[in-house]
């Protein structure tokens, strides 16, 4: 076996096996300690790039999942703003959008009360967030059209 400094070392298989076992045991103990304080309703897997993170601030706005969500909302916006669109139709539009995203593996996550863990929100909360974002797009566009800055 060649060591990083170029020396040749001899590796005893029994010692190597014990070292690997100790490392694995340490990893299992560390993982168990980490999950000891996790609330039951929180997710085990941290946010993935395609997940939509609910919250305020630039870090949320810049997450890849939120950027893609904003792009999809912009695509829905013209239809959503049609004068003939009823409230029920708008609700159905946002429901379909959320379901399509969920079917593709996207999760809608928010920090729990402690701020240490992520919890998945219901379809209703995700749909309400989508509807609010669509309404806010209208407000932003009308302010820009009227010459008013945010």
PDB file of C-alpha atoms in Angstrom:
ATOM      1  CA  UNK A   1       0.000   0.000   0.000  1.00  0.00           C
ATOM      2  CA  UNK A   2       1.373   3.417  -0.940  1.00  0.00           C
ATOM      3  CA  UNK A   3       0.918   6.150   1.654  1.00  0.00           C
ATOM      4  CA  UNK A   4       0.272   9.811   0.716  1.00  0.00           C
ATOM      5  CA  UNK A   5       3.915  10.738   1.353  1.00  0.00           C
ATOM      6  CA  UNK A   6       5.085   8.000  -1.046  1.00  0.00           C
ATOM      7  CA  UNK A   7       6.169   5.503   1.618  1.00  0.00           C
ATOM      8  CA  UNK A   8       5.100   1.929   1.307  1.00  0.00           C
ATOM      9  CA  UNK A   9       3.108   0.639   4.275  1.00  0.00           C
ATOM     10  CA  UNK A  10       1.925  -2.774   5.273  1.00  0.00           C
ATOM     11  CA  UNK A  11      -1.716  -3.163   6.242  1.00  0.00           C
ATOM     12  CA  UNK A  12      -2.838  -5.913   8.560  1.00  0.00           C
ATOM     13  CA  UNK A  13      -6.307  -7.072   7.431  1.00  0.00           C
ATOM     14  CA  UNK A  14      -7.465  -7.722  11.008  1.00  0.00           C
ATOM     15  CA  UNK A  15      -6.464  -4.225  12.145  1.00  0.00           C
ATOM     16  CA  UNK A  16      -8.127  -2.687   9.085  1.00  0.00           C
ATOM     17  CA  UNK A  17     -11.351  -4.615   9.763  1.00  0.00           C
ATOM     18  CA  UNK A  18     -11.424  -3.468  13.412  1.00  0.00           C
ATOM     19  CA  UNK A  19     -10.828   0.141  12.331  1.00  0.00           C
ATOM     20  CA  UNK A  20     -13.709  -0.019   9.852  1.00  0.00           C
ATOM     21  CA  UNK A  21     -15.992  -1.540  12.498  1.00  0.00           C
ATOM     22  CA  UNK A  22     -15.083   1.206  15.002  1.00  0.00           C
ATOM     23  CA  UNK A  23     -15.788   3.887  12.388  1.00  0.00           C
ATOM     24  CA  UNK A  24     -19.157   2.369  11.543  1.00  0.00           C
ATOM     25  CA  UNK A  25     -20.096   2.103  15.214  1.00  0.00           C
ATOM     26  CA  UNK A  26     -19.082   5.734  15.772  1.00  0.00           C
ATOM     27  CA  UNK A  27     -21.205   6.817  12.776  1.00  0.00           C
ATOM     28  CA  UNK A  28     -24.224   4.883  14.085  1.00  0.00           C
ATOM     29  CA  UNK A  29     -23.865   6.382  17.576  1.00  0.00           C
ATOM     30  CA  UNK A  30     -23.460   9.899  16.176  1.00  0.00           C
ATOM     31  CA  UNK A  31     -26.524   9.473  13.962  1.00  0.00           C
ATOM     32  CA  UNK A  32     -28.558   8.126  16.893  1.00  0.00           C
ATOM     33  CA  UNK A  33     -27.574  11.128  19.068  1.00  0.00           C
ATOM     34  CA  UNK A  34     -28.469  13.492  16.229  1.00  0.00           C
ATOM     35  CA  UNK A  35     -31.980  12.058  15.865  1.00  0.00           C
ATOM     36  CA  UNK A  36     -32.687  11.873  19.638  1.00  0.00           C
ATOM     37  CA  UNK A  37     -34.222  15.367  19.707  1.00  0.00           C
ATOM     38  CA  UNK A  38     -36.038  15.158  16.374  1.00  0.00           C
ATOM     39  CA  UNK A  39     -39.774  15.810  16.649  1.00  0.00           C
ATOM     40  CA  UNK A  40     -41.901  13.028  15.200  1.00  0.00           C
ATOM     41  CA  UNK A  41     -43.564  15.205  12.548  1.00  0.00           C
ATOM     42  CA  UNK A  42     -40.266  16.366  11.021  1.00  0.00           C
ATOM     43  CA  UNK A  43     -38.558  14.841   7.999  1.00  0.00           C
ATOM     44  CA  UNK A  44     -35.460  12.663   8.241  1.00  0.00           C
ATOM     45  CA  UNK A  45     -33.937  13.803   4.961  1.00  0.00           C
ATOM     46  CA  UNK A  46     -32.694  17.397   4.773  1.00  0.00           C
ATOM     47  CA  UNK A  47     -34.040  19.607   1.981  1.00  0.00           C
ATOM     48  CA  UNK A  48     -33.094  18.486  -1.506  1.00  0.00           C
ATOM     49  CA  UNK A  49     -32.415  20.944  -4.342  1.00  0.00           C
ATOM     50  CA  UNK A  50     -35.874  20.453  -5.886  1.00  0.00           C
ATOM     51  CA  UNK A  51     -37.785  20.987  -2.610  1.00  0.00           C
ATOM     52  CA  UNK A  52     -39.725  24.223  -2.075  1.00  0.00           C
ATOM     53  CA  UNK A  53     -38.733  25.927   1.181  1.00  0.00           C
ATOM     54  CA  UNK A  54     -41.348  28.090   2.873  1.00  0.00           C
ATOM     55  CA  UNK A  55     -39.930  31.101   4.629  1.00  0.00           C
ATOM     56  CA  UNK A  56     -38.699  34.629   4.132  1.00  0.00           C
ATOM     57  CA  UNK A  57     -35.406  35.994   2.970  1.00  0.00           C
ATOM     58  CA  UNK A  58     -32.879  35.675   0.199  1.00  0.00           C
ATOM     59  CA  UNK A  59     -31.675  32.195   1.189  1.00  0.00           C
ATOM     60  CA  UNK A  60     -35.183  30.866   0.590  1.00  0.00           C
ATOM     61  CA  UNK A  61     -35.636  32.841  -2.631  1.00  0.00           C
ATOM     62  CA  UNK A  62     -32.348  31.549  -4.022  1.00  0.00           C
ATOM     63  CA  UNK A  63     -32.930  27.848  -3.341  1.00  0.00           C
ATOM     64  CA  UNK A  64     -33.174  25.891  -6.621  1.00  0.00           C
ATOM     65  CA  UNK A  65     -36.595  24.463  -5.745  1.00  0.00           C
ATOM     66  CA  UNK A  66     -38.011  27.907  -5.016  1.00  0.00           C
ATOM     67  CA  UNK A  67     -36.571  29.309  -8.250  1.00  0.00           C
ATOM     68  CA  UNK A  68     -38.245  26.517 -10.226  1.00  0.00           C
ATOM     69  CA  UNK A  69     -41.496  27.021  -8.282  1.00  0.00           C
ATOM     70  CA  UNK A  70     -41.441  30.739  -9.174  1.00  0.00           C
ATOM     71  CA  UNK A  71     -40.885  29.849 -12.838  1.00  0.00           C
ATOM     72  CA  UNK A  72     -43.888  27.503 -12.815  1.00  0.00           C
ATOM     73  CA  UNK A  73     -46.030  30.151 -11.118  1.00  0.00           C
ATOM     74  CA  UNK A  74     -45.099  32.633 -13.858  1.00  0.00           C
ATOM     75  CA  UNK A  75     -46.270  30.099 -16.430  1.00  0.00           C
ATOM     76  CA  UNK A  76     -49.629  29.751 -14.622  1.00  0.00           C
ATOM     77  CA  UNK A  77     -50.043  33.483 -14.102  1.00  0.00           C
ATOM     78  CA  UNK A  78     -51.677  34.513 -17.431  1.00  0.00           C
ATOM     79  CA  UNK A  79     -54.413  31.892 -17.090  1.00  0.00           C
ATOM     80  CA  UNK A  80     -54.833  32.647 -13.360  1.00  0.00           C
ATOM     81  CA  UNK A  81     -55.418  36.343 -14.139  1.00  0.00           C
ATOM     82  CA  UNK A  82     -58.038  35.829 -16.841  1.00  0.00           C
ATOM     83  CA  UNK A  83     -61.170  37.823 -15.895  1.00  0.00           C
ATOM     84  CA  UNK A  84     -63.380  34.799 -16.592  1.00  0.00           C
ATOM     85  CA  UNK A  85     -61.460  32.675 -14.058  1.00  0.00           C
ATOM     86  CA  UNK A  86     -63.661  31.967 -11.014  1.00  0.00           C
ATOM     87  CA  UNK A  87     -62.332  31.558  -7.497  1.00  0.00           C
ATOM     88  CA  UNK A  88     -63.065  27.813  -7.677  1.00  0.00           C
ATOM     89  CA  UNK A  89     -61.096  27.551 -10.931  1.00  0.00           C
ATOM     90  CA  UNK A  90     -58.168  29.421  -9.396  1.00  0.00           C
ATOM     91  CA  UNK A  91     -58.219  27.028  -6.437  1.00  0.00           C
ATOM     92  CA  UNK A  92     -58.280  24.056  -8.821  1.00  0.00           C
ATOM     93  CA  UNK A  93     -55.342  25.519 -10.777  1.00  0.00           C
ATOM     94  CA  UNK A  94     -53.193  25.791  -7.661  1.00  0.00           C
ATOM     95  CA  UNK A  95     -54.270  22.319  -6.478  1.00  0.00           C
ATOM     96  CA  UNK A  96     -53.183  20.804  -9.817  1.00  0.00           C
ATOM     97  CA  UNK A  97     -49.852  22.637  -9.676  1.00  0.00           C
ATOM     98  CA  UNK A  98     -49.115  21.380  -6.156  1.00  0.00           C
ATOM     99  CA  UNK A  99     -50.156  17.826  -7.050  1.00  0.00           C
ATOM    100  CA  UNK A 100     -47.959  17.841 -10.161  1.00  0.00           C
ATOM    101  CA  UNK A 101     -44.990  18.968  -8.105  1.00  0.00           C
ATOM    102  CA  UNK A 102     -45.654  16.434  -5.351  1.00  0.00           C
ATOM    103  CA  UNK A 103     -45.996  13.654  -7.951  1.00  0.00           C
ATOM    104  CA  UNK A 104     -42.532  14.560  -9.246  1.00  0.00           C
ATOM    105  CA  UNK A 105     -41.050  14.212  -5.733  1.00  0.00           C
ATOM    106  CA  UNK A 106     -41.041  17.855  -4.650  1.00  0.00           C
ATOM    107  CA  UNK A 107     -41.641  18.443  -0.956  1.00  0.00           C
ATOM    108  CA  UNK A 108     -42.913  21.699   0.555  1.00  0.00           C
ATOM    109  CA  UNK A 109     -40.904  22.239   3.738  1.00  0.00           C
ATOM    110  CA  UNK A 110     -40.788  24.757   6.545  1.00  0.00           C
ATOM    111  CA  UNK A 111     -38.677  24.959   9.684  1.00  0.00           C
ATOM    112  CA  UNK A 112     -40.313  23.588  12.801  1.00  0.00           C
ATOM    113  CA  UNK A 113     -40.740  25.818  15.866  1.00  0.00           C
ATOM    114  CA  UNK A 114     -37.232  25.058  17.127  1.00  0.00           C
ATOM    115  CA  UNK A 115     -35.720  26.036  13.775  1.00  0.00           C
ATOM    116  CA  UNK A 116     -33.508  22.934  13.849  1.00  0.00           C
ATOM    117  CA  UNK A 117     -35.666  20.592  11.797  1.00  0.00           C
ATOM    118  CA  UNK A 118     -37.732  20.656   8.621  1.00  0.00           C
ATOM    119  CA  UNK A 119     -41.345  19.582   8.469  1.00  0.00           C
ATOM    120  CA  UNK A 120     -43.429  18.910   5.397  1.00  0.00           C
ATOM    121  CA  UNK A 121     -46.524  21.085   5.092  1.00  0.00           C
ATOM    122  CA  UNK A 122     -49.953  19.905   3.969  1.00  0.00           C
ATOM    123  CA  UNK A 123     -51.265  20.284   0.430  1.00  0.00           C
ATOM    124  CA  UNK A 124     -53.595  22.989   1.727  1.00  0.00           C
ATOM    125  CA  UNK A 125     -50.726  25.090   3.093  1.00  0.00           C
ATOM    126  CA  UNK A 126     -48.704  24.551  -0.109  1.00  0.00           C
ATOM    127  CA  UNK A 127     -51.712  25.537  -2.233  1.00  0.00           C
ATOM    128  CA  UNK A 128     -52.315  28.650  -0.128  1.00  0.00           C
ATOM    129  CA  UNK A 129     -48.657  29.619  -0.582  1.00  0.00           C
ATOM    130  CA  UNK A 130     -48.960  29.178  -4.353  1.00  0.00           C
ATOM    131  CA  UNK A 131     -52.143  31.282  -4.456  1.00  0.00           C
ATOM    132  CA  UNK A 132     -50.556  34.001  -2.317  1.00  0.00           C
ATOM    133  CA  UNK A 133     -47.516  34.073  -4.599  1.00  0.00           C
ATOM    134  CA  UNK A 134     -49.726  34.414  -7.666  1.00  0.00           C
ATOM    135  CA  UNK A 135     -51.657  37.284  -6.062  1.00  0.00           C
ATOM    136  CA  UNK A 136     -48.409  38.979  -5.019  1.00  0.00           C
ATOM    137  CA  UNK A 137     -47.148  38.723  -8.605  1.00  0.00           C
ATOM    138  CA  UNK A 138     -50.217  40.711  -9.669  1.00  0.00           C
ATOM    139  CA  UNK A 139     -49.537  43.373  -7.074  1.00  0.00           C
ATOM    140  CA  UNK A 140     -45.855  43.639  -8.054  1.00  0.00           C
ATOM    141  CA  UNK A 141     -46.718  43.905 -11.733  1.00  0.00           C
ATOM    142  CA  UNK A 142     -49.381  46.563 -11.155  1.00  0.00           C
ATOM    143  CA  UNK A 143     -46.983  48.593  -8.973  1.00  0.00           C
ATOM    144  CA  UNK A 144     -44.328  48.434 -11.689  1.00  0.00           C
ATOM    145  CA  UNK A 145     -46.882  49.351 -14.360  1.00  0.00           C
ATOM    146  CA  UNK A 146     -48.053  52.334 -12.308  1.00  0.00           C
ATOM    147  CA  UNK A 147     -44.491  53.467 -11.605  1.00  0.00           C
ATOM    148  CA  UNK A 148     -44.518  52.593  -7.907  1.00  0.00           C
ATOM    149  CA  UNK A 149     -41.466  50.790  -6.504  1.00  0.00           C
ATOM    150  CA  UNK A 150     -41.660  48.075  -3.839  1.00  0.00           C
TER     151      UNK A 150
END
